[in-house]
Amino acid sequence: MAKAEPASTLFGWQGITLQVPADWNLGRVDGDHKSGYARLDDDQIVRAEVEWREGKKRQLSIEQLVDRYVEGLEKKAAKTGVAFAVTRKARFLRDKRWLEGSEYELFIWEADFRTYNLARACPLCGRIVLLRVLTRMQEQAEELVDRIFASLEDHAHEGQVSWSVYGLHFQLPEAFKLSGQELKSGHLQLDFSRDRQTCRVHRLSLAHLLLQNISLADWYQGFFRKQLRDFKVEVAEEELHGHPGLRVRGQPRSRWLQLIRPLPFLNPKPRQYQDSQVWVCTAADKICIIDHLYRKREEGEDLPLRLSDGYFCHQEPQTEPGGHAQLPADPQ
Ligand SMILES: [Zn+2]
Ligand SMILES: [Zn+2]
């Protein structure tokens, strides 16, 4: 009988996507779309790391980049006295057709763990990606490694970037860049901006407790009181993909009302519109919120609705950031 494949999940960050075992979760993330780093951990060890960098103007070949990287590792190993072995131009992927036409190198290094590495420059977007997967020395990992590497994507598709962490999964137009993140257990928030528009994606856990004695509309208006102060808000009940939900539309308050507001004096908030979709996913016990803030009425374009179309709130295993995750509050 064939062994059942363990459930897998999509990891997506800054245009990098990978299909990984469902219990590998984001443990650390840094940088922005130009260059950055993400680490996935299982409940015991680091399992995968990915680094990316814009490569259009690069001076060094992939081979030279790997030279440098390996030298650094050798120095570190020598300092700590760990036995270290490296195999350059390693043969570990069975199917390498997807790598054809790109400059790349596969290599393996072993210390306490065995790590499988791919350094590659994407022939389409030029991005340089270093992906490494860590396995225990005794682990039979070839199939897993094959699957993960073959799933690697490093750029947007049809102008859409897939974001996927802790089972929160959606697609956003490429022009929106991540401008802030709060990945707390119980409340995930990703902020994006494009020109003078903002898109915020929230996911709150334990919806049944948050909504115990209160309607969704009242909870929402209480929770976001500060943000909503700047708008004339209309809240309408509106189902979303079979989930109870709200559509919230905010208009800028009159300039006169803004003037008599006490603060801030020097940097008054811009007059803007708000369009939000809020819904409760009972199956996943989450409240999901997508906000779009924009300056000109015509910039609205139903973004929350379009975004929620590719948003899967209850199909994948839902996890929470672990207590050990070192997640900077801001990508800078
Ligand atoms: Zn690419
Ligand atoms: Zn759902």
Coordinates of C-alpha atoms and ligand atoms in Angstrom, one line a residue:
M1 CA 0.0 0.0 0.0
A2 CA 1.3 3.4 -0.9
K3 CA 2.1 5.6 2.1
A4 CA -0.3 8.5 2.4
E5 CA 1.4 11.8 1.7
P6 CA 1.4 14.0 4.7
A7 CA -0.9 17.0 4.4
S8 CA 0.8 20.0 2.8
T9 CA 0.2 23.7 2.9
L10 CA 1.1 26.6 0.9
F11 CA 3.7 29.1 2.2
G12 CA 3.6 32.4 0.4
W13 CA 5.6 35.6 1.2
Q14 CA 6.8 38.5 -1.0
G15 CA 6.1 36.5 -4.2
I16 CA 8.0 33.3 -3.0
T17 CA 5.7 30.3 -2.7
L18 CA 6.5 26.8 -1.6
Q19 CA 4.3 23.7 -0.9
V20 CA 5.5 22.4 2.5
P21 CA 4.3 19.9 5.1
A22 CA 1.3 21.3 7.0
D23 CA 3.2 21.4 10.3
W24 CA 6.0 23.7 9.0
N25 CA 5.2 27.2 10.0
L26 CA 6.7 30.6 9.7
G27 CA 9.2 31.1 12.5
R28 CA 10.9 34.2 11.3
V29 CA 10.6 36.7 8.5
D30 CA 12.6 39.7 7.6
G31 CA 13.2 42.2 4.8
D32 CA 10.9 43.3 1.9
H33 CA 10.2 42.3 -1.7
K34 CA 13.7 43.5 -2.8
S35 CA 15.6 41.3 -0.4
G36 CA 14.5 39.2 2.6
Y37 CA 14.5 36.0 4.5
A38 CA 11.9 33.6 5.8
R39 CA 12.3 30.5 8.0
L40 CA 9.9 27.7 8.5
D41 CA 10.1 25.5 11.6
D42 CA 8.3 22.3 12.6
D43 CA 7.6 21.9 16.3
Q44 CA 11.3 21.0 17.0
I45 CA 13.7 22.3 14.4
V46 CA 14.2 24.7 11.6
R47 CA 13.0 22.9 8.4
A48 CA 13.4 25.4 5.6
E49 CA 14.9 28.7 4.9
V50 CA 14.6 30.9 1.9
E51 CA 16.5 34.1 1.0
W52 CA 15.7 36.3 -1.9
R53 CA 17.3 39.3 -3.6
E54 CA 16.8 41.4 -6.7
G55 CA 19.3 40.1 -9.2
K56 CA 18.9 42.3 -12.3
K57 CA 22.1 44.2 -11.6
R58 CA 24.2 41.5 -10.0
Q59 CA 27.9 41.3 -10.5
L60 CA 28.5 37.7 -9.3
S61 CA 27.5 34.5 -10.9
I62 CA 25.5 32.0 -9.0
E63 CA 28.6 29.8 -8.6
Q64 CA 30.5 32.8 -7.1
L65 CA 27.6 33.5 -4.7
V66 CA 27.6 29.9 -3.6
D67 CA 31.5 30.1 -3.1
R68 CA 31.1 33.0 -0.8
Y69 CA 28.2 31.4 1.1
V70 CA 30.0 28.1 1.6
E71 CA 33.2 29.9 2.7
G72 CA 31.2 31.7 5.4
L73 CA 29.7 28.4 6.6
E74 CA 33.2 26.8 6.7
K75 CA 34.5 29.6 8.8
K76 CA 31.6 29.4 11.2
A77 CA 32.0 25.6 11.5
A78 CA 35.8 25.9 12.1
K79 CA 35.1 28.4 14.9
T80 CA 32.6 26.2 16.7
G81 CA 34.5 23.0 16.0
V82 CA 31.5 21.3 14.2
A83 CA 32.4 18.7 11.6
F84 CA 31.3 20.2 8.3
A85 CA 31.1 18.7 4.8
V86 CA 29.9 20.2 1.6
T87 CA 29.0 18.7 -1.8
R88 CA 29.0 21.2 -4.5
K89 CA 27.0 20.6 -7.7
A90 CA 25.1 17.9 -5.9
R91 CA 22.7 15.5 -7.6
F92 CA 19.7 15.2 -5.5
L93 CA 16.6 16.2 -7.5
R94 CA 15.2 13.5 -9.7
D95 CA 13.4 15.9 -12.0
K96 CA 15.3 19.0 -13.0
R97 CA 13.3 20.0 -16.0
W98 CA 11.8 23.0 -14.2
L99 CA 15.3 24.3 -13.7
E100 CA 16.2 24.3 -17.4
G101 CA 17.1 27.7 -18.8
S102 CA 18.0 29.1 -15.4
E103 CA 21.4 29.7 -13.8
Y104 CA 21.5 27.6 -10.7
E105 CA 23.5 25.3 -8.4
L106 CA 22.4 22.5 -6.2
F107 CA 24.6 21.7 -3.2
I108 CA 24.4 19.8 0.1
W109 CA 26.1 20.5 3.3
E110 CA 26.2 18.5 6.5
A111 CA 26.9 19.4 10.0
D112 CA 24.5 18.2 12.7
F113 CA 21.9 18.1 10.0
R114 CA 21.9 17.6 6.3
T115 CA 20.7 20.6 4.3
Y116 CA 19.7 20.5 0.6
N117 CA 20.3 23.8 -1.1
L118 CA 19.3 25.5 -4.4
A119 CA 20.7 28.8 -5.5
R120 CA 19.0 30.0 -8.5
A121 CA 18.5 33.1 -10.7
C122 CA 15.0 33.2 -12.2
P123 CA 15.3 33.6 -15.9
L124 CA 12.0 35.6 -16.0
C125 CA 12.2 38.1 -13.2
G126 CA 16.0 37.9 -12.4
R127 CA 15.3 37.3 -8.7
I128 CA 18.0 35.3 -6.9
V129 CA 16.7 32.7 -4.5
L130 CA 18.5 30.5 -2.0
L131 CA 16.3 27.8 -0.7
R132 CA 17.5 25.2 1.8
V133 CA 15.7 22.4 3.4
L134 CA 17.0 20.8 6.6
T135 CA 16.7 17.1 7.4
R136 CA 17.8 15.0 10.2
M137 CA 20.8 12.8 9.2
Q138 CA 18.8 9.5 9.5
E139 CA 15.7 10.9 7.8
Q140 CA 14.7 9.5 4.4
A141 CA 13.9 12.8 2.9
E142 CA 14.5 12.5 -0.9
E143 CA 10.8 12.5 -1.9
L144 CA 10.0 15.3 0.5
V145 CA 12.9 17.4 -0.8
D146 CA 12.0 16.7 -4.4
R147 CA 8.4 17.8 -3.8
I148 CA 9.3 21.0 -1.9
F149 CA 11.9 22.2 -4.4
A150 CA 9.7 21.5 -7.4
S151 CA 7.0 23.6 -5.9
L152 CA 9.2 26.7 -5.6
E153 CA 7.9 29.8 -7.4
D154 CA 9.6 33.2 -7.0
H155 CA 7.4 35.8 -8.8
A156 CA 3.9 37.0 -9.2
H157 CA 1.5 35.3 -11.6
E158 CA -0.7 37.4 -13.8
G159 CA 0.1 40.3 -11.6
Q160 CA -1.2 38.6 -8.5
V161 CA 1.0 37.7 -5.5
S162 CA 0.0 34.8 -3.3
W163 CA 0.4 35.4 0.5
S164 CA 0.0 32.4 2.7
V165 CA 1.0 32.1 6.4
Y166 CA -0.5 30.1 9.2
G167 CA -3.3 29.0 6.9
L168 CA -4.2 32.6 6.0
H169 CA -4.2 32.5 2.2
F170 CA -5.1 35.2 -0.3
Q171 CA -3.9 36.9 -3.5
L172 CA -3.2 40.6 -3.9
P173 CA -2.3 42.7 -7.0
E174 CA 1.5 43.0 -7.2
A175 CA 1.4 46.7 -6.9
F176 CA 0.5 46.4 -3.3
K177 CA 3.7 46.1 -1.2
L178 CA 3.8 44.9 2.3
S179 CA 4.2 47.9 4.6
G180 CA 3.6 46.3 8.0
Q181 CA 2.8 43.1 9.8
E182 CA 1.7 41.9 13.2
L183 CA 1.8 38.1 13.4
K184 CA 0.5 37.5 16.9
S185 CA -1.2 34.4 18.2
G186 CA -4.9 35.2 18.0
H187 CA -4.5 38.2 15.6
L188 CA -2.7 38.3 12.3
Q189 CA -2.5 41.6 10.5
L190 CA -0.8 42.3 7.2
D191 CA -0.8 45.9 5.8
F192 CA -0.1 46.7 2.2
S193 CA 0.2 50.0 0.4
R194 CA 0.2 51.2 -3.2
D195 CA 0.5 54.8 -4.1
R196 CA -1.9 56.4 -1.6
Q197 CA -4.1 53.3 -1.0
T198 CA -3.9 50.9 1.9
C199 CA -5.1 47.3 2.1
R200 CA -5.2 45.6 5.5
V201 CA -5.9 41.9 6.1
H202 CA -6.8 40.8 9.6
R203 CA -7.6 37.4 10.9
L204 CA -8.8 37.0 14.5
S205 CA -9.0 33.6 16.3
L206 CA -11.6 32.3 18.8
A207 CA -14.5 34.0 17.0
H208 CA -17.0 32.2 19.2
L209 CA -15.6 33.9 22.3
L210 CA -15.2 37.3 20.7
L211 CA -18.9 37.1 19.5
Q212 CA -20.3 35.5 22.7
N213 CA -22.6 38.3 23.7
I214 CA -22.4 40.7 20.9
S215 CA -23.4 40.9 17.2
L216 CA -20.7 41.0 14.6
A217 CA -21.6 44.5 13.6
D218 CA -21.3 45.8 17.2
W219 CA -18.1 43.9 17.8
Y220 CA -16.6 45.2 14.6
Q221 CA -17.5 48.8 15.4
G222 CA -16.1 48.5 18.9
F223 CA -12.9 46.8 18.0
F224 CA -12.1 49.3 15.2
R225 CA -13.5 52.4 16.9
K226 CA -10.3 54.3 16.5
Q227 CA -10.0 53.6 12.8
L228 CA -13.7 54.3 12.2
R229 CA -13.7 57.7 13.9
D230 CA -12.4 59.3 10.7
F231 CA -15.3 58.1 8.6
K232 CA -19.1 58.4 8.2
V233 CA -19.7 54.6 8.3
E234 CA -22.4 52.4 6.9
V235 CA -22.5 48.8 8.0
A236 CA -24.7 46.4 6.1
E237 CA -25.1 42.7 6.7
E238 CA -23.8 40.8 3.7
E239 CA -23.1 37.1 3.4
L240 CA -19.8 36.1 1.9
H241 CA -19.3 32.6 0.4
G242 CA -22.0 31.3 2.7
H243 CA -20.5 33.0 5.8
P244 CA -22.4 35.6 7.8
G245 CA -20.7 38.9 7.2
L246 CA -20.7 42.6 6.9
R247 CA -19.9 45.1 4.1
V248 CA -18.6 48.3 5.6
R249 CA -18.4 51.5 3.7
G250 CA -16.8 54.7 5.0
Q251 CA -16.9 58.2 3.6
P252 CA -14.6 61.0 4.7
R253 CA -16.2 63.1 7.4
S254 CA -16.8 66.7 6.5
R255 CA -13.8 69.0 6.7
W256 CA -15.6 71.0 9.3
L257 CA -16.0 68.0 11.6
Q258 CA -12.3 67.1 11.0
L259 CA -11.3 70.7 12.0
I260 CA -12.9 70.5 15.3
R261 CA -11.3 67.2 16.1
P262 CA -8.6 68.0 18.6
L263 CA -5.6 66.0 17.2
P264 CA -3.3 65.7 15.4
F265 CA -2.7 69.3 14.7
L266 CA 0.3 69.2 12.3
N267 CA -0.4 66.0 10.3
P268 CA -4.1 65.8 9.8
K269 CA -5.2 62.5 8.6
P270 CA -5.9 62.4 4.9
R271 CA -9.5 62.4 3.8
Q272 CA -10.2 58.9 2.6
Y273 CA -12.8 56.3 1.8
Q274 CA -13.0 52.9 3.3
D275 CA -14.5 49.7 1.9
S276 CA -14.3 46.6 4.1
Q277 CA -15.5 43.1 4.0
V278 CA -15.9 41.3 7.4
W279 CA -17.0 37.7 7.8
V280 CA -17.1 34.9 10.4
C281 CA -15.8 31.5 9.5
T282 CA -17.4 29.2 12.0
A283 CA -15.6 26.1 10.7
A284 CA -12.2 27.7 11.4
D285 CA -13.5 29.8 14.3
K286 CA -12.0 33.0 12.8
I287 CA -13.2 36.5 12.1
C288 CA -11.7 37.6 8.7
I289 CA -11.5 41.3 7.7
I290 CA -10.2 43.0 4.6
D291 CA -10.0 46.8 4.5
H292 CA -9.3 49.0 1.6
L293 CA -8.6 52.7 2.2
Y294 CA -8.3 55.1 -0.7
R295 CA -8.4 58.8 -1.5
K296 CA -10.5 59.0 -4.6
R297 CA -13.9 57.5 -4.9
E298 CA -13.1 55.8 -8.2
E299 CA -10.1 53.9 -6.7
G300 CA -12.5 51.6 -4.8
E301 CA -13.0 48.9 -7.4
D302 CA -14.4 46.4 -4.9
L303 CA -11.0 45.3 -3.8
P304 CA -12.2 43.5 -0.7
L305 CA -14.6 41.4 -2.7
R306 CA -12.0 40.5 -5.3
L307 CA -9.5 39.6 -2.6
S308 CA -12.0 37.5 -0.7
D309 CA -12.6 35.5 -3.9
G310 CA -9.2 33.9 -3.6
Y311 CA -9.2 33.8 0.2
F312 CA -9.5 30.4 1.8
C313 CA -10.6 30.7 5.4
H314 CA -11.4 27.1 6.2
Q315 CA -9.9 24.6 3.7
E316 CA -6.4 24.3 5.1
P317 CA -5.2 23.4 8.6
Q318 CA -5.3 26.6 10.6
T319 CA -2.4 27.4 12.8
E320 CA -1.2 30.2 15.0
P321 CA 2.2 31.8 15.3
G322 CA 4.1 29.9 18.0
G323 CA 5.2 31.5 21.2
H324 CA 8.8 31.0 20.0
A325 CA 8.4 32.8 16.7
Q326 CA 10.7 35.8 16.4
L327 CA 8.6 38.0 14.2
P328 CA 9.6 41.6 13.9
A329 CA 6.6 43.9 14.0
D330 CA 7.8 45.6 10.9
P331 CA 9.5 44.2 7.8
Q332 CA 12.2 46.9 8.0
Ligands
ZN1 ZN 11.0 34.8 -11.1
ZN2 ZN -14.7 29.7 6.0

